[in-house]
């Protein structure tokens, strides 16, 4: 599955929701909430201004420059969050 949205020099402002049975998902430059689920595959999310909810049953989750609340669940895989500029609670 490939989803591409191009905005001329701006963030995607709407809520974005993606799901996949298998395969990697990469998303960047979202100004609203992001909800991503995958049964099998890695999630790579970068520069999301709104809340992030990310879940994978089998795969890694990498998040860069989150702007707000982050909720992740990885049944089997690593979770990496970089560029946190607010409080972090684990």
PDB file of N, CA, C and O in Angstrom, residues 9 11-12 15 25 27 31 33 42 58 65 70 72-73 90:
ATOM      1  N   UNK A   9       4.745  23.123   0.410  1.00  0.00           N
ATOM      2  CA  UNK A   9       5.415  23.810   1.508  1.00  0.00           C
ATOM      3  C   UNK A   9       4.639  23.882   2.803  1.00  0.00           C
ATOM      4  O   UNK A   9       4.857  24.770   3.601  1.00  0.00           O
ATOM      5  N   UNK A  11       2.237  21.507   6.017  1.00  0.00           N
ATOM      6  CA  UNK A  11       1.902  20.220   6.597  1.00  0.00           C
ATOM      7  C   UNK A  11       0.524  19.772   6.134  1.00  0.00           C
ATOM      8  O   UNK A  11      -0.329  20.587   5.799  1.00  0.00           O
ATOM      9  N   UNK A  12       0.304  18.465   6.144  1.00  0.00           N
ATOM     10  CA  UNK A  12      -1.041  17.928   5.938  1.00  0.00           C
ATOM     11  C   UNK A  12      -1.810  18.266   7.208  1.00  0.00           C
ATOM     12  O   UNK A  12      -1.437  17.830   8.297  1.00  0.00           O
ATOM     13  N   UNK A  15      -6.742  15.093   9.945  1.00  0.00           N
ATOM     14  CA  UNK A  15      -6.458  13.853  10.671  1.00  0.00           C
ATOM     15  C   UNK A  15      -6.110  12.808   9.622  1.00  0.00           C
ATOM     16  O   UNK A  15      -6.785  12.672   8.602  1.00  0.00           O
ATOM     17  N   UNK A  25       5.056   1.293   6.842  1.00  0.00           N
ATOM     18  CA  UNK A  25       4.345   2.557   6.643  1.00  0.00           C
ATOM     19  C   UNK A  25       5.274   3.694   7.060  1.00  0.00           C
ATOM     20  O   UNK A  25       5.825   3.676   8.161  1.00  0.00           O
ATOM     21  N   UNK A  27       5.319   7.946   7.275  1.00  0.00           N
ATOM     22  CA  UNK A  27       4.492   9.150   7.218  1.00  0.00           C
ATOM     23  C   UNK A  27       5.308  10.311   7.769  1.00  0.00           C
ATOM     24  O   UNK A  27       5.992  10.169   8.787  1.00  0.00           O
ATOM     25  N   UNK A  31       0.079  17.818  10.263  1.00  0.00           N
ATOM     26  CA  UNK A  31      -0.258  18.866  11.219  1.00  0.00           C
ATOM     27  C   UNK A  31      -1.371  18.481  12.169  1.00  0.00           C
ATOM     28  O   UNK A  31      -1.553  19.091  13.203  1.00  0.00           O
ATOM     29  N   UNK A  33      -3.889  14.990  13.861  1.00  0.00           N
ATOM     30  CA  UNK A  33      -3.722  13.708  14.541  1.00  0.00           C
ATOM     31  C   UNK A  33      -3.336  12.626  13.540  1.00  0.00           C
ATOM     32  O   UNK A  33      -3.784  12.629  12.394  1.00  0.00           O
ATOM     33  N   UNK A  42       7.078  -2.325   9.815  1.00  0.00           N
ATOM     34  CA  UNK A  42       7.650  -1.221  10.577  1.00  0.00           C
ATOM     35  C   UNK A  42       6.873   0.063  10.318  1.00  0.00           C
ATOM     36  O   UNK A  42       6.357   0.279   9.225  1.00  0.00           O
ATOM     37  N   UNK A  58       3.833  -6.921  14.870  1.00  0.00           N
ATOM     38  CA  UNK A  58       5.171  -7.434  14.623  1.00  0.00           C
ATOM     39  C   UNK A  58       5.936  -6.437  13.766  1.00  0.00           C
ATOM     40  O   UNK A  58       5.736  -6.362  12.560  1.00  0.00           O
ATOM     41  N   UNK A  65      10.534  13.740  16.081  1.00  0.00           N
ATOM     42  CA  UNK A  65       9.962  15.071  16.287  1.00  0.00           C
ATOM     43  C   UNK A  65       8.452  15.059  16.541  1.00  0.00           C
ATOM     44  O   UNK A  65       7.699  15.728  15.851  1.00  0.00           O
ATOM     45  N   UNK A  70       1.924  10.998  22.480  1.00  0.00           N
ATOM     46  CA  UNK A  70       2.285   9.815  21.706  1.00  0.00           C
ATOM     47  C   UNK A  70       1.828   8.579  22.464  1.00  0.00           C
ATOM     48  O   UNK A  70       2.132   8.424  23.649  1.00  0.00           O
ATOM     49  N   UNK A  72       1.953   4.405  21.832  1.00  0.00           N
ATOM     50  CA  UNK A  72       2.435   3.348  20.954  1.00  0.00           C
ATOM     51  C   UNK A  72       2.240   1.987  21.593  1.00  0.00           C
ATOM     52  O   UNK A  72       2.242   1.856  22.819  1.00  0.00           O
ATOM     53  N   UNK A  73       2.106   0.986  20.721  1.00  0.00           N
ATOM     54  CA  UNK A  73       2.032  -0.399  21.172  1.00  0.00           C
ATOM     55  C   UNK A  73       2.719  -1.259  20.119  1.00  0.00           C
ATOM     56  O   UNK A  73       2.346  -1.227  18.946  1.00  0.00           O
ATOM     57  N   UNK A  90       6.859   7.156  30.545  1.00  0.00           N
ATOM     58  CA  UNK A  90       6.901   5.771  30.059  1.00  0.00           C
ATOM     59  C   UNK A  90       6.195   4.855  31.013  1.00  0.00           C
ATOM     60  O   UNK A  90       6.188   5.053  32.182  1.00  0.00           O
TER      61      UNK A  90
END
